XYZ file of C-alpha atoms in Angstrom:
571
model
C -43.260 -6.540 21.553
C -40.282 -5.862 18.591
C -40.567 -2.920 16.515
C -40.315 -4.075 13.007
C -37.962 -2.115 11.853
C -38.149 -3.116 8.168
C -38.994 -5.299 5.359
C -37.107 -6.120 2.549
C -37.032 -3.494 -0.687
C -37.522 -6.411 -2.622
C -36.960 -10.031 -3.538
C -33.601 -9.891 -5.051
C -31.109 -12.627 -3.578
C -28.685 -10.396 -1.909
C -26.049 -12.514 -3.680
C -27.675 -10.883 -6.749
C -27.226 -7.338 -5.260
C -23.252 -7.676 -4.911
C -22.802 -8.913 -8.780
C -25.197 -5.856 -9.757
C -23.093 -3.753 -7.866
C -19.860 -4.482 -9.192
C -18.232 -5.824 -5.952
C -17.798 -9.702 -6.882
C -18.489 -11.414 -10.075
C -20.343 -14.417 -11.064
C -17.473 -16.549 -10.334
C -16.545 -15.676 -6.995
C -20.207 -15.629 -6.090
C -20.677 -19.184 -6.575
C -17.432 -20.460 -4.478
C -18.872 -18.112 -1.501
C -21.980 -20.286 -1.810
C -20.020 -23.597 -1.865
C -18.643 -22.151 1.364
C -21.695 -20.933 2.734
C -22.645 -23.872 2.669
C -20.001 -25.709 5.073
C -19.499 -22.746 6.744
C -23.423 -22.092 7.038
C -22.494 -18.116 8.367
C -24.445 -15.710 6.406
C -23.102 -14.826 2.866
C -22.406 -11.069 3.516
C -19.969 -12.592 6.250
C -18.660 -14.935 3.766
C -17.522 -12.761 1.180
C -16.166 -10.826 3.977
C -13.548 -13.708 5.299
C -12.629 -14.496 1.448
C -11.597 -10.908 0.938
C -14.087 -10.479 -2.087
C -15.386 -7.034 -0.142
C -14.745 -5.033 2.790
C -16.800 -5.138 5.820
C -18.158 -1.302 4.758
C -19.107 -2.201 1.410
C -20.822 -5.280 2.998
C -22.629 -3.449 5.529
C -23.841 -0.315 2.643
C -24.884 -3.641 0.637
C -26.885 -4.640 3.452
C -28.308 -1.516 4.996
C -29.743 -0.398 1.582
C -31.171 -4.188 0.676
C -32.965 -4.522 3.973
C -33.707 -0.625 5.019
C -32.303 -0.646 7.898
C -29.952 1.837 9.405
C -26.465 0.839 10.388
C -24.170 2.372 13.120
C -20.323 3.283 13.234
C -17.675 3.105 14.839
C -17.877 6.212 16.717
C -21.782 5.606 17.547
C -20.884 3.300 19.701
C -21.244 4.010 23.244
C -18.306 5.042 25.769
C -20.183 3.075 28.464
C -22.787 -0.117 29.100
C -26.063 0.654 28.229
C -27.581 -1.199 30.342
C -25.550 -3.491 32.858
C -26.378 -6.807 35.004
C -28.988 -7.850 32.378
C -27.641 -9.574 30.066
C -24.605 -11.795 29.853
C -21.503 -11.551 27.935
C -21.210 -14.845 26.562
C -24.978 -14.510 25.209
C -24.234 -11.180 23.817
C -21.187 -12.855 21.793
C -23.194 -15.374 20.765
C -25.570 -13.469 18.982
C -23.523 -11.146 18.055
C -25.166 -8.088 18.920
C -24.512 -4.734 21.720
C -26.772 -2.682 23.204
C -25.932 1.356 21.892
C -28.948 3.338 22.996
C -31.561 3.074 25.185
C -34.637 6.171 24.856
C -37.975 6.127 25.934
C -38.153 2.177 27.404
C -36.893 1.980 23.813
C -32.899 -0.377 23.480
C -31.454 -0.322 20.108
C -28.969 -2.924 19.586
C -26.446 -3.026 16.687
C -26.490 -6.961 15.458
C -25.009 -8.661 12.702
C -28.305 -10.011 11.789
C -31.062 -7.559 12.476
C -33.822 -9.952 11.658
C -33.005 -11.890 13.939
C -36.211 -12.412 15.935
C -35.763 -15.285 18.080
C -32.497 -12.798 20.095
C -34.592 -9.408 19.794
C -37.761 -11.503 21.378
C -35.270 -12.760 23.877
C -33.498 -9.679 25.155
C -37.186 -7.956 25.054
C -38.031 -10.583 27.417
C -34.887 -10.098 29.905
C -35.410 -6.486 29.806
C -38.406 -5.113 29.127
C -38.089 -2.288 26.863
C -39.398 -2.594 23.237
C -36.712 -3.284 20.817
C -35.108 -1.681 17.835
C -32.453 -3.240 15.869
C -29.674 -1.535 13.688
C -26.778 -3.436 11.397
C -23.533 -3.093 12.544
C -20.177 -4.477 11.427
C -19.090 -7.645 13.508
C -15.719 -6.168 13.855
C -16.727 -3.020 15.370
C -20.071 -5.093 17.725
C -17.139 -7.758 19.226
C -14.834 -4.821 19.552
C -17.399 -2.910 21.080
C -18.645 -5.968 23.216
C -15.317 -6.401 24.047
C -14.821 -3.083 25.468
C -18.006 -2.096 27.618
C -18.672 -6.112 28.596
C -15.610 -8.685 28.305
C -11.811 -9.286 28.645
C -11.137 -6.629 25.740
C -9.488 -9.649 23.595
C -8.323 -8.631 20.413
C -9.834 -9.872 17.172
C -7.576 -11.782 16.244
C -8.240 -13.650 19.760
C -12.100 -14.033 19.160
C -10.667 -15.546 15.103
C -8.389 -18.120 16.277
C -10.838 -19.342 19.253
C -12.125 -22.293 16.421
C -8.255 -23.568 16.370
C -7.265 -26.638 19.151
C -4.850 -25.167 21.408
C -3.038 -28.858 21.027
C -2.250 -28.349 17.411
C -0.454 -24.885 17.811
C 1.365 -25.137 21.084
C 4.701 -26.610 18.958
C 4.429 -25.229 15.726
C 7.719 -23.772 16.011
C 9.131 -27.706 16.488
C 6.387 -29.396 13.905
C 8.755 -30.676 10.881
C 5.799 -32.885 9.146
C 4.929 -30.660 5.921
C 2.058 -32.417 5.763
C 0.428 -31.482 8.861
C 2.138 -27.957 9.052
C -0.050 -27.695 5.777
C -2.995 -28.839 7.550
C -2.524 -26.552 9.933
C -1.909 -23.315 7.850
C -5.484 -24.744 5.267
C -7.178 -24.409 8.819
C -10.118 -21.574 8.062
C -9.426 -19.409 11.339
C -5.671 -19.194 9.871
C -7.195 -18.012 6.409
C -9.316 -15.956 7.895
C -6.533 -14.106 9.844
C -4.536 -13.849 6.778
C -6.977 -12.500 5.188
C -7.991 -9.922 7.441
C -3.824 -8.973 7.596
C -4.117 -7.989 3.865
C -7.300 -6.639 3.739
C -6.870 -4.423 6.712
C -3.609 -3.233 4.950
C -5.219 -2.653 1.963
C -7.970 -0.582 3.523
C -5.281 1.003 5.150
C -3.410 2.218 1.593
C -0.119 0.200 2.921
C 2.515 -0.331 0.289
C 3.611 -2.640 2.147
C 2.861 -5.285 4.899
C 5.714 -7.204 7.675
C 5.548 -9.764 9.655
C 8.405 -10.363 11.861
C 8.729 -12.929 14.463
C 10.859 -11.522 17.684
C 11.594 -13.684 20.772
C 8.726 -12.581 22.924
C 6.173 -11.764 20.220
C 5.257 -11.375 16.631
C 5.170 -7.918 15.154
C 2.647 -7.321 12.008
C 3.999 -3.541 10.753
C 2.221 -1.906 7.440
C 4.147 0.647 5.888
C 1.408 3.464 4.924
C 2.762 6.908 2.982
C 5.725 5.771 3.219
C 6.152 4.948 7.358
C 6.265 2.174 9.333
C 3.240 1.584 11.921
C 2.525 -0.998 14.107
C -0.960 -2.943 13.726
C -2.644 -5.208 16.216
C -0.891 -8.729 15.691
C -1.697 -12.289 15.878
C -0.219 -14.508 18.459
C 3.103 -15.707 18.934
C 2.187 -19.168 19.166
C 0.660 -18.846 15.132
C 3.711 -17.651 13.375
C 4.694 -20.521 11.865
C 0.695 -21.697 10.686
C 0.898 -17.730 9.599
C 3.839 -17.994 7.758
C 3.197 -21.157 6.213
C -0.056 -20.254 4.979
C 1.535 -16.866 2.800
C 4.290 -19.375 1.642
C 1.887 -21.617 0.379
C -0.026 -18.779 -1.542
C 2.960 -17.394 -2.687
C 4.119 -20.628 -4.007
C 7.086 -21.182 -1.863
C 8.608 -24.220 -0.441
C 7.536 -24.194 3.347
C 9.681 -26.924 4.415
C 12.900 -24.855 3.930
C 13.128 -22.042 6.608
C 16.888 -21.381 6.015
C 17.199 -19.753 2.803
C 15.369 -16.629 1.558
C 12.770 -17.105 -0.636
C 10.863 -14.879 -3.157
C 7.372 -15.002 -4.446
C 3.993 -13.531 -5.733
C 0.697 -13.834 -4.871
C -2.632 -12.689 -7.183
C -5.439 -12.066 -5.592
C -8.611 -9.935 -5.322
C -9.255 -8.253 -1.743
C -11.888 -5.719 -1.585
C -12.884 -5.828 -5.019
C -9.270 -4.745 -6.163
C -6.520 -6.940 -8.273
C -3.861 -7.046 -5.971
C -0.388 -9.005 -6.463
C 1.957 -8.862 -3.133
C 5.488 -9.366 -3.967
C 6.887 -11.712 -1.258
C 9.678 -12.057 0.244
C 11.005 -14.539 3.136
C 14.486 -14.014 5.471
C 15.518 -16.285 7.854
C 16.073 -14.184 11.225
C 17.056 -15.315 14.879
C 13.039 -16.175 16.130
C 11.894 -17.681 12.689
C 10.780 -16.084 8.950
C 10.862 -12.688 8.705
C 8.127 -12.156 5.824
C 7.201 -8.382 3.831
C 4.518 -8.452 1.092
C 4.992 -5.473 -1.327
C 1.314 -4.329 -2.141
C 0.446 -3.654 -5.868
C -3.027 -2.699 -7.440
C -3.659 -3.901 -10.467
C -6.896 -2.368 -10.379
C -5.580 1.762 -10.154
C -5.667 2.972 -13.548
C -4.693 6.231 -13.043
C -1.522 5.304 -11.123
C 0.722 5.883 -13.889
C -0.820 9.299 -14.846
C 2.156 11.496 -15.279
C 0.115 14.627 -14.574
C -0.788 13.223 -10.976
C 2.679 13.228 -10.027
C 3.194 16.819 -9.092
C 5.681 17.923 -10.976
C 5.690 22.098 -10.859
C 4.222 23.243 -14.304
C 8.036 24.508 -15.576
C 9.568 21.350 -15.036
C 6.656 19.450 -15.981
C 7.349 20.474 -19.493
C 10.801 20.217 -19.837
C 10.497 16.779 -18.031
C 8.053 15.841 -21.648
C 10.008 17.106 -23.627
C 13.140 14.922 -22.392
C 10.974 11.382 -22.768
C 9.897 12.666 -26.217
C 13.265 13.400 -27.171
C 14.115 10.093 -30.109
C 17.399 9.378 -28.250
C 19.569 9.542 -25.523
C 19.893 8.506 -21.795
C 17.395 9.587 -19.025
C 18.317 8.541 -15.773
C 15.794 8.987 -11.895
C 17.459 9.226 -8.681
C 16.729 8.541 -5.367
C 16.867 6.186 -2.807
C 14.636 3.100 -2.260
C 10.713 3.641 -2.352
C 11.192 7.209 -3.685
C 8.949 6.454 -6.177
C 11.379 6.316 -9.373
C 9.488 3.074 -10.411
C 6.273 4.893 -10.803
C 7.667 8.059 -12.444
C 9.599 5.712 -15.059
C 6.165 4.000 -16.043
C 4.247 7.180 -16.462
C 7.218 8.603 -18.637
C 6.452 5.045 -20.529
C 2.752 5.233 -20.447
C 2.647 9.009 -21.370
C 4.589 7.717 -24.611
C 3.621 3.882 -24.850
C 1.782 4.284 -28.767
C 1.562 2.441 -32.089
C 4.400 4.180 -33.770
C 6.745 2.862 -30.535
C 8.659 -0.205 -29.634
C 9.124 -0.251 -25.783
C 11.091 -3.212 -24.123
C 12.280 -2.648 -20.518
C 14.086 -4.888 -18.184
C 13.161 -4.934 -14.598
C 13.942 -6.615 -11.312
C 11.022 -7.382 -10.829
C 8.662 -6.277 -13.021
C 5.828 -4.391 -10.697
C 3.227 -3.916 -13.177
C 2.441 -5.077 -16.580
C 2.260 -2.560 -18.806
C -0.405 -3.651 -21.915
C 1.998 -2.639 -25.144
C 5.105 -3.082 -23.571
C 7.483 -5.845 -23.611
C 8.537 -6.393 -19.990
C 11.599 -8.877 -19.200
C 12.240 -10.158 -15.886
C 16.220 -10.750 -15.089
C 17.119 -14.227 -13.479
C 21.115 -13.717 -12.628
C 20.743 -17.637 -11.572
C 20.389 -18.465 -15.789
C 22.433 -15.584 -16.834
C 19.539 -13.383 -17.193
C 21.306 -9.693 -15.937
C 20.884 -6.506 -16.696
C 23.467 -6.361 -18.718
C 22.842 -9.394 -20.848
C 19.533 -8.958 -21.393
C 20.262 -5.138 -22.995
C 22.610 -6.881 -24.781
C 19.962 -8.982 -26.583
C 17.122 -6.228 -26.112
C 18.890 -3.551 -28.753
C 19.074 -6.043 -31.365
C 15.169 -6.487 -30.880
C 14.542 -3.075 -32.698
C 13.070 -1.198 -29.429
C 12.722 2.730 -30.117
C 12.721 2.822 -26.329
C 14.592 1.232 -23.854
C 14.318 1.068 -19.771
C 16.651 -0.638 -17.883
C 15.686 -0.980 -13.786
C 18.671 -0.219 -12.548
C 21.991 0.762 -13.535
C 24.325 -0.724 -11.418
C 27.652 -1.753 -13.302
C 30.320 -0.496 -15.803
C 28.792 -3.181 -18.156
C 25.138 -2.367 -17.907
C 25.728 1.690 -18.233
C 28.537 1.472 -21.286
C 25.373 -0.829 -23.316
C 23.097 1.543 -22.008
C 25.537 4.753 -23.110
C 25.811 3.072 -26.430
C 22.416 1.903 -26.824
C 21.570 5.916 -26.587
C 24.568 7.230 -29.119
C 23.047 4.283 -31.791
C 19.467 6.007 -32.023
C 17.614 4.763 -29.121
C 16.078 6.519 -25.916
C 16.812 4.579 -22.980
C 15.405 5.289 -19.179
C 16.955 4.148 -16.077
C 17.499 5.009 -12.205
C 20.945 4.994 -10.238
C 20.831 5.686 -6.232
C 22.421 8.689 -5.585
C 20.917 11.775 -3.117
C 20.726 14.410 -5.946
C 20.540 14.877 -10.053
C 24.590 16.151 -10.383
C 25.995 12.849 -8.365
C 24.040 11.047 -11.300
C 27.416 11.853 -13.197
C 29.821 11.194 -11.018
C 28.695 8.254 -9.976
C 28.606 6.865 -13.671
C 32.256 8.668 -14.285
C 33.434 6.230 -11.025
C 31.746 3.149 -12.355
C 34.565 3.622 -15.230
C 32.238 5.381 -18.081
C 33.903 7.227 -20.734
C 32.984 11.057 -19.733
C 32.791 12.402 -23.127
C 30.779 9.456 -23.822
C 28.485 10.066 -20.608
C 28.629 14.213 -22.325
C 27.334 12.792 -25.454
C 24.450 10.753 -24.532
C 22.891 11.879 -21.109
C 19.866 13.971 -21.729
C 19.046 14.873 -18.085
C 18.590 13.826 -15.090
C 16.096 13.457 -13.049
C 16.392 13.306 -8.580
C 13.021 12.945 -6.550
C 11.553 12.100 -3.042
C 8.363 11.378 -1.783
C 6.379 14.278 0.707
C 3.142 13.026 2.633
C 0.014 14.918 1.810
C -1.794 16.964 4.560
C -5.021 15.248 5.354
C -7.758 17.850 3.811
C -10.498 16.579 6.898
C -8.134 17.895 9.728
C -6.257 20.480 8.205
C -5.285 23.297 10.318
C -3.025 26.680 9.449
C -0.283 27.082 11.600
C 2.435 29.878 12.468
C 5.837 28.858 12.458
C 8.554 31.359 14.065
C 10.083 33.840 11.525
C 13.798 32.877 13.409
C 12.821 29.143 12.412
C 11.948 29.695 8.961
C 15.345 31.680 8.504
C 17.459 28.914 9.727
C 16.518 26.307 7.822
C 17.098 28.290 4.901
C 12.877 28.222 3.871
C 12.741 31.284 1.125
C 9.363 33.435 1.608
C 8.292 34.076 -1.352
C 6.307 37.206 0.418
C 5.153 38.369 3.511
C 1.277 36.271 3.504
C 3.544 32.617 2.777
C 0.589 30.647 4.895
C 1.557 27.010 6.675
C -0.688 24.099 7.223
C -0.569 20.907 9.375
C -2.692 17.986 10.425
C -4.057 17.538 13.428
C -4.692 14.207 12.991
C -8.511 12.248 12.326
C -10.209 9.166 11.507
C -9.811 9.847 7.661
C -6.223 9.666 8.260
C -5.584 7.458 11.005
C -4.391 9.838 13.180
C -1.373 10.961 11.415
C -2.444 14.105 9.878
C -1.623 12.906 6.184
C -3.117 11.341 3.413
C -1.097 10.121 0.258
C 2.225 11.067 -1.431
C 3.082 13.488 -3.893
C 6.811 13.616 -5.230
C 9.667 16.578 -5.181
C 11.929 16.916 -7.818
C 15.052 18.307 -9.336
C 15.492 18.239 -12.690
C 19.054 19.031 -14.357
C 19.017 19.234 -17.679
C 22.504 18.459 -19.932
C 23.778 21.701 -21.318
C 27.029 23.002 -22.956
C 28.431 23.988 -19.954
C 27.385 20.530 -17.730
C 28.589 18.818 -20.736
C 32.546 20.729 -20.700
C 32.425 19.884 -16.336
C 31.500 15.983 -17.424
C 34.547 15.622 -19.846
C 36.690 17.720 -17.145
C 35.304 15.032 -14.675
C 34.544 17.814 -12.234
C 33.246 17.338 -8.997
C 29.648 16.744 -8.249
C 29.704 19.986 -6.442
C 30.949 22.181 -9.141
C 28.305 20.571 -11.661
C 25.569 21.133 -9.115
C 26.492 25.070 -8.676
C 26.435 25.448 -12.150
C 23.101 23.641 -12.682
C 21.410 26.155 -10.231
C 22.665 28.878 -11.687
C 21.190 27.518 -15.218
C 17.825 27.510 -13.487
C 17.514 24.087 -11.661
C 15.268 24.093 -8.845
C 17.121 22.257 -5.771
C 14.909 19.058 -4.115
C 14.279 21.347 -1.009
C 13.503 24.335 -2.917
C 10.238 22.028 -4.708
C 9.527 20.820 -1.366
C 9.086 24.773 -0.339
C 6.881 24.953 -3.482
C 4.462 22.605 -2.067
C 4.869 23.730 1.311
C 3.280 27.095 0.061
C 0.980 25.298 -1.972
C -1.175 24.325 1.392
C 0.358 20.283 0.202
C 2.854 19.465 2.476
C 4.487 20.734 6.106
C 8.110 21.986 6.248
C 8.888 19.024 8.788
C 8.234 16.529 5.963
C 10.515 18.189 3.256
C 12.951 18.211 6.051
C 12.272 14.817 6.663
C 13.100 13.804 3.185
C 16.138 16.299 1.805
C 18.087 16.146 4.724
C 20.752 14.214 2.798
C 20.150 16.128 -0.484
């Protein structure tokens, strides 16, 4: 006989329970219902493959609505159970795995813990009395997998539903129509899906799919660093790639020509929009989706940055400043975006016009007039801040500076009353000027309007769940130039956990240099000194150097010296 391991807490439709909860709305409940009802798989499952919520909120959801327990991933067993009993293929049917077996007692993790008709069956086979937990289906097949089958991957177990006759010459299908059939097939959208949602659980910025000649890679970029992910098989690329084109909008019948998109969405109860882009390689379409949430409000929170407390202040007091040029340095994805629209948040009010031009715009700031340039209609940096100053702005930012024409409007746009922002790529705050001075600005021009400038990088956060202190050699420390501030400097590392996926980090936090314009900067500008010169005579007015920050964090317990190495070794 079953041990009843529950009853329902009460009569609510568990549909009912999600909407309460805040994890889907009234809207996306009903189109899981409509398909619930072709797909007739349960509706936790459902919301699931749309994205609408992850497979732990589902399962908390769950566990709480039916009180019953629910086991993890590492609850699962190392080894069978029980072995010779019962057979694979019935195990995968029902979706369930034996995890514990006490007292003539088996507990099995299922998908469905009521149901009877499997727990009378395997009671039958076996003999003990039975006790059923809820378990995600990811972790039961993987777990199936492991202890009783081939070990196929999940993607494997998704794409079983698809005929092996439809994908065997995707590569060589050049009807639209059917290649659109075949990307609108649900295992497809289902392994889409599970791509972006697993990247999103993951905190990727970004996702990649790239199609090599023997297989195709699925990479998501997470703090900052590439890692590979389990990936779908060769054989689906194009149904894959087809089926992102056709969310993002983008003609899937031409594979030759890069192609750029967006695609709004909700996965795991989050606004997301990717930012697509397609490149034709050797093998087929190499495709990245840039990862932005809508849905983080306190993203743009200047005061999360980590800006030391001394710079921190002058760094307000240059946005609040009623004109002039601000520029950010850095190299790509060193977070100059985000410190740009906190400086524009932390001053975005009534009293303020704001109009910025962007390529693209990332997020949509409410109060803010945000222009998207299109060079293909004329729309460039440099014409649109043309047209922007005569709109009245009292502040102006400008994505990227990256001709004579765009930085003399920008130069003048400062010395006429307005406060502009803007990045340029160089590896530290003095090249800002003699970078500008080689694009063919005036320098007493550049010495008249630059306010300060800003250079930054991103460090990854030690993981607080695996943190360790360490002891570095004194010989070490001395020859990479690190500066003890006193004898009891302590050093910390990750070893490396679930939390954080093994790498021993968790998040960003930036490291900065901030030079700010002074009489004597201002007389090595006009004498069009080198960037050298300016940058000695920065640090001895009191700038603190990239590396020297990163130290400041290293002390703080945030960082390890490896990753400010990592970061300012070209600074």
């Amino acid at each position: 006989m079953s041990i009843k391991v529950s009853a329902l807490k009460s009569h609510k439709l568990i549909g009912e329970v999600f909407v309460q909860r805040g994890l889907i709305d009234e809207e996306e409940l009903r189109t899981a219902l409509n398909v619930q009802l072709d797909s007739r798989e349960k509706l936790g499952k459902t919301l699931v493959d749309l994205g609408y919520v992850s497979e732990r909120d589902c399962l908390a959801v769950l566990s709480e609505h039916l009180n019953i327990p629910t086991v993890t991933g590492a609850q699962y067993p190392q080894a069978p159970v029980i072995e010779d009993v019962l057979t694979y293929r019935f195990m995968k049917q029902c979706k369930f795995v034996p995890v514990a077996l006490e007292n003539s007692i088996l507990t099995l993790a299922m998908t469905d813990p009521m149901d009877d008709p499997t727990l009378e069956s395997v009671r039958h086979a076996t003999g003990f009395q039975m006790r059923a937990v809820l378990g995600a289906e990811s972790e039961i097949m993987d777990a199936l997998e492991r202890l009783y089958g081939s070990a196929s991957s999940t993607f494997g177990r998704i794409i079983e539903g698809i005929d092996e006759t439809n994908i065997d010459n995707l590569d060589e299908i050049e009807d639209i129509e059917q290649l659109k059939d075949l990307a609108s097939e649900a295992p497809v959208i289902r392994l889409v899906n599970l791509v972006m949602s697993r990247a999103i659980e993951n905190r990727a910025s970004d996702i990649h799919i790239e199609p090599f000649e023997k297989d195709l890679k699925v990479r998501y970029r997470i703090d900052g660093i590439l890692h590979d992910v389990e990936s779908p098989p060769k054989k689906l690329k194009a149904a894959i790639i087809s089926r992102v084109k056709i969310m993002a909008r983008l003609n899937i019948a031409e594979r030759r020509l890069p192609q750029d998109g967006r695609i709004k969405l909700k996965v795991l109860g989050k606004d997301i929009d990717l930012r697509v882009s397609t490149l034709p390689t050797m093998y087929g379409e190499s495709v990245v989706m840039r990862i932005l949430d809508k849905s983080n409000d306190d993203l743009y929170d200047i005061m999360r940055l980590g800006f030391p407390e001394d710079s921190f202040k002058d760094f307000e007091n240059l946005i609040r400043r009623p004109h002039g040029v601000l520029l950010v340095t850095g190299p790509t994805g060193s977070g100059k975006t985000t410190t740009l629209y906190s400086a524009l948040s932390t001053i975005n009010l009534p009293d303020k016009k704001i109009i910025t031009i962007e390529d693209p715009v990332e997020y949509q700031i409410d109060g803010i007039n945000q222009i998207h340039v299109n060079p293909q209609i004329g729309l460039t940096f440099g014409a649109g801040l043309r047209h922007i100053v005569r709109q009245d702005p009292d502040v102006i930012m400008v994505g990227e500076i990256r001709d004579l024409e765009t930085a003399e409007i920008a130069i003048r746009a400062a010395l006429t009353g307005h406060l502009v922002f803007s990045t340029l790529h160089t590896n530290d705050a003095p090249s800002a000027i003699t970078r500008l001075i080689d694009m063919g600005a005036e320098d007493y021009l550049i010495a008249s309007s630059l306010l300060g400038v800003l250079a930054q990088r991103l460090v990854r956060v030690i993981c607080p769940h695996c943190k360790v202190e360490v002891f570095p050699v004194p010989e070490m420390l001395d020859e990479i130039g690190y500066k003890r501030a006193n004898g009891r400097d302590r050093f910390f590392e990750g070893r490396g956990c679930e939390r954080c996926s093994q790498t021993g980090f968790i998040g960003r936090v930036g490291i900065y240099e901030l030079m700010g314009m002074n009489d004597d900067i201002r007389k090595l500008t006009i004498g069009k000194a080198d960037s050298n010169v300016i940058r000695k005579k920065a640090l001895e007015s009191g700038m603190r150097s990239l590396r020297d920050d990163g130290w400041l964090k290293v002390r703080q317990g945030l960082t390890t010296i490896s990753e400010v190495l990592r970061v300012t070794h070209d600074a």
